[in-house]
Amino acid sequence: LYKDKVIKNYPDSKYAKYLLNPDYFKELEADHANAEKKYSEAFFSFKTFDYKNAKQLAGEALALKPDSNLLPKARFIEMVSEGSSQDRAQFTASLDRYISTYPKAPTKEYAVQIRDLLKTEALNDYQQMIAKGYINENIINDELKRTENKAADEFEGKFSYDENIF
């Protein structure tokens, strides 16, 4: 009775999806891991100035509907990578859209700085900023940093030691 009520009244909830598919959470975790992997690959391509590949991989990560922490970072890589082949006006408009869409993103300040430099024509080649590592630290996904130390963790990174998680 309650199963039917949940499915009928809340069909888009995670609970209803689980009731319809007992492997839902396993599949959700696999999708999350795949999005993280695509993002990591996009970030590497971005750092190595392979903007075409970075844009494609970031788009693939976005298609997997990543969590809210990864979403603005992947969108930033996609937008900046696409901007490398756009004229100033198009790229500035893309930056404006990004800034208004993700006002609290950690990459917002870089989008604002790039936009302002493009508007004043002080930035002839924003790739110089990227080459100097100016942007890289704020678009790396912190979750990826934690998985690097997974082997030393007795629980293999499956649990968080962050006391402020809730």
Coordinates of C-alpha atoms in Angstrom, one line a residue:
L1 CA 0.0 0.0 0.0
Y2 CA 2.7 2.5 1.0
K3 CA 4.9 1.5 -1.9
D4 CA 2.1 2.3 -4.3
K5 CA 1.5 5.6 -2.6
V6 CA 5.1 6.7 -2.8
I7 CA 5.4 5.7 -6.4
K8 CA 2.0 7.4 -7.3
N9 CA 2.4 10.6 -5.3
Y10 CA 6.2 11.1 -5.7
P11 CA 7.3 9.4 -8.9
D12 CA 10.4 11.5 -9.3
S13 CA 11.7 10.9 -5.8
K14 CA 14.7 8.7 -5.1
Y15 CA 12.6 6.5 -3.0
A16 CA 10.1 5.8 -5.8
K17 CA 12.9 5.2 -8.2
Y18 CA 14.5 2.7 -5.7
L19 CA 11.1 1.0 -5.2
L20 CA 10.8 0.6 -9.0
N21 CA 14.5 -0.4 -9.4
P22 CA 16.3 -2.0 -6.4
D23 CA 19.7 -1.2 -8.2
Y24 CA 18.9 2.5 -8.5
F25 CA 21.4 3.6 -5.9
K26 CA 24.1 1.4 -7.3
E27 CA 23.5 2.9 -10.7
L28 CA 23.4 6.4 -9.3
E29 CA 26.8 5.8 -7.7
A30 CA 28.2 4.4 -10.9
D31 CA 26.9 7.5 -12.8
H32 CA 28.4 9.8 -10.2
A33 CA 31.8 8.0 -10.5
N34 CA 31.6 8.2 -14.3
A35 CA 30.9 11.9 -14.2
E36 CA 33.8 12.4 -11.8
K37 CA 36.1 10.5 -14.3
K38 CA 34.9 12.5 -17.3
Y39 CA 35.4 15.7 -15.3
S40 CA 38.9 14.6 -14.4
E41 CA 39.7 13.9 -18.0
A42 CA 38.2 17.2 -19.1
F43 CA 40.3 19.0 -16.4
F44 CA 43.5 17.4 -17.7
S45 CA 42.7 18.3 -21.3
F46 CA 42.0 21.8 -20.2
K47 CA 45.3 22.1 -18.4
T48 CA 47.1 20.9 -21.5
F49 CA 45.3 23.4 -23.8
D50 CA 43.4 20.6 -25.6
Y51 CA 40.3 22.7 -25.6
K52 CA 38.3 20.7 -28.1
N53 CA 38.7 17.5 -26.1
A54 CA 38.1 19.4 -22.8
K55 CA 34.9 20.8 -24.1
Q56 CA 33.7 17.4 -25.3
L57 CA 34.6 15.7 -22.0
A58 CA 33.0 18.4 -19.9
G59 CA 29.9 18.1 -22.0
E60 CA 29.9 14.4 -21.4
A61 CA 30.3 14.9 -17.7
L62 CA 27.4 17.4 -17.7
A63 CA 25.2 15.0 -19.6
L64 CA 25.6 12.6 -16.7
K65 CA 23.9 15.2 -14.4
P66 CA 26.7 15.5 -11.9
D67 CA 26.2 16.7 -8.3
S68 CA 25.9 20.4 -7.5
N69 CA 29.7 20.8 -6.7
L70 CA 30.9 19.4 -10.0
L71 CA 28.2 21.1 -12.2
P72 CA 29.5 24.7 -12.3
K73 CA 33.2 23.5 -12.6
A74 CA 32.4 21.3 -15.6
R75 CA 30.3 24.1 -17.1
F76 CA 33.2 26.5 -16.6
I77 CA 35.6 24.2 -18.5
E78 CA 33.1 23.7 -21.3
M79 CA 32.5 27.4 -21.6
V80 CA 36.1 28.6 -21.5
S81 CA 37.1 25.8 -23.9
E82 CA 34.4 26.9 -26.3
G83 CA 35.5 30.5 -25.8
S84 CA 38.9 29.7 -27.2
S85 CA 37.2 29.5 -30.7
Q86 CA 34.7 32.4 -30.3
D87 CA 35.1 36.0 -30.9
R88 CA 35.2 38.5 -28.0
A89 CA 31.5 39.4 -28.0
Q90 CA 30.3 35.8 -28.0
F91 CA 32.8 34.8 -25.3
T92 CA 31.9 37.8 -23.2
A93 CA 28.2 36.9 -23.5
S94 CA 28.9 33.3 -22.5
L95 CA 30.8 34.6 -19.5
D96 CA 27.9 36.9 -18.5
R97 CA 25.4 33.9 -18.7
Y98 CA 27.8 31.8 -16.6
I99 CA 28.1 34.5 -14.0
S100 CA 24.3 34.9 -13.7
T101 CA 23.6 31.2 -13.7
Y102 CA 26.3 30.3 -11.1
P103 CA 26.6 33.3 -8.8
K104 CA 28.1 31.2 -5.9
A105 CA 30.4 29.0 -7.9
P106 CA 34.1 29.0 -6.9
T107 CA 34.9 29.8 -10.5
K108 CA 32.7 32.8 -10.7
E109 CA 35.4 35.3 -9.8
Y110 CA 37.6 34.0 -12.6
A111 CA 34.7 34.3 -15.1
V112 CA 34.2 37.9 -13.9
Q113 CA 38.0 38.6 -14.3
I114 CA 38.2 37.1 -17.7
R115 CA 35.0 39.0 -18.8
D116 CA 36.4 42.3 -17.5
L117 CA 39.7 41.8 -19.2
L118 CA 38.0 40.9 -22.5
K119 CA 35.8 44.0 -22.2
T120 CA 38.8 46.3 -21.6
E121 CA 40.8 44.4 -24.2
A122 CA 43.6 44.1 -21.7
L123 CA 43.6 40.3 -22.2
N124 CA 44.9 39.5 -25.6
D125 CA 45.1 35.8 -24.8
Y126 CA 43.4 34.4 -21.8
Q127 CA 45.2 31.1 -22.4
Q128 CA 48.2 32.9 -20.7
M129 CA 46.2 32.9 -17.5
I130 CA 45.5 29.2 -17.8
A131 CA 49.2 28.5 -18.6
K132 CA 50.3 30.2 -15.5
G133 CA 47.9 28.0 -13.4
Y134 CA 45.8 31.0 -12.5
I135 CA 42.5 29.1 -12.9
N136 CA 43.4 25.5 -12.3
E137 CA 43.2 25.4 -8.5
N138 CA 39.6 26.5 -8.4
I139 CA 38.3 24.1 -11.0
I140 CA 39.9 21.0 -9.7
N141 CA 37.3 18.8 -8.0
D142 CA 38.2 18.4 -4.3
E143 CA 36.6 14.9 -4.3
L144 CA 39.3 13.8 -6.8
K145 CA 42.0 15.0 -4.4
R146 CA 40.6 12.7 -1.6
T147 CA 40.6 9.6 -3.8
E148 CA 44.4 10.0 -4.4
N149 CA 44.9 9.0 -0.7
K150 CA 42.3 6.2 -0.8
A151 CA 44.9 3.4 -0.6
A152 CA 46.2 4.7 2.8
D153 CA 42.6 4.8 4.1
E154 CA 41.5 1.6 5.9
F155 CA 38.0 2.1 4.4
E156 CA 39.3 2.9 0.9
G157 CA 37.8 6.4 0.9
K158 CA 34.2 5.2 1.3
F159 CA 33.6 7.3 4.4
S160 CA 34.2 10.9 5.2
Y161 CA 36.2 12.1 8.1
D162 CA 34.8 15.6 7.8
E163 CA 33.1 16.4 11.1
N164 CA 31.2 19.4 9.5
I165 CA 29.5 17.3 6.9
F166 CA 26.0 17.8 8.3

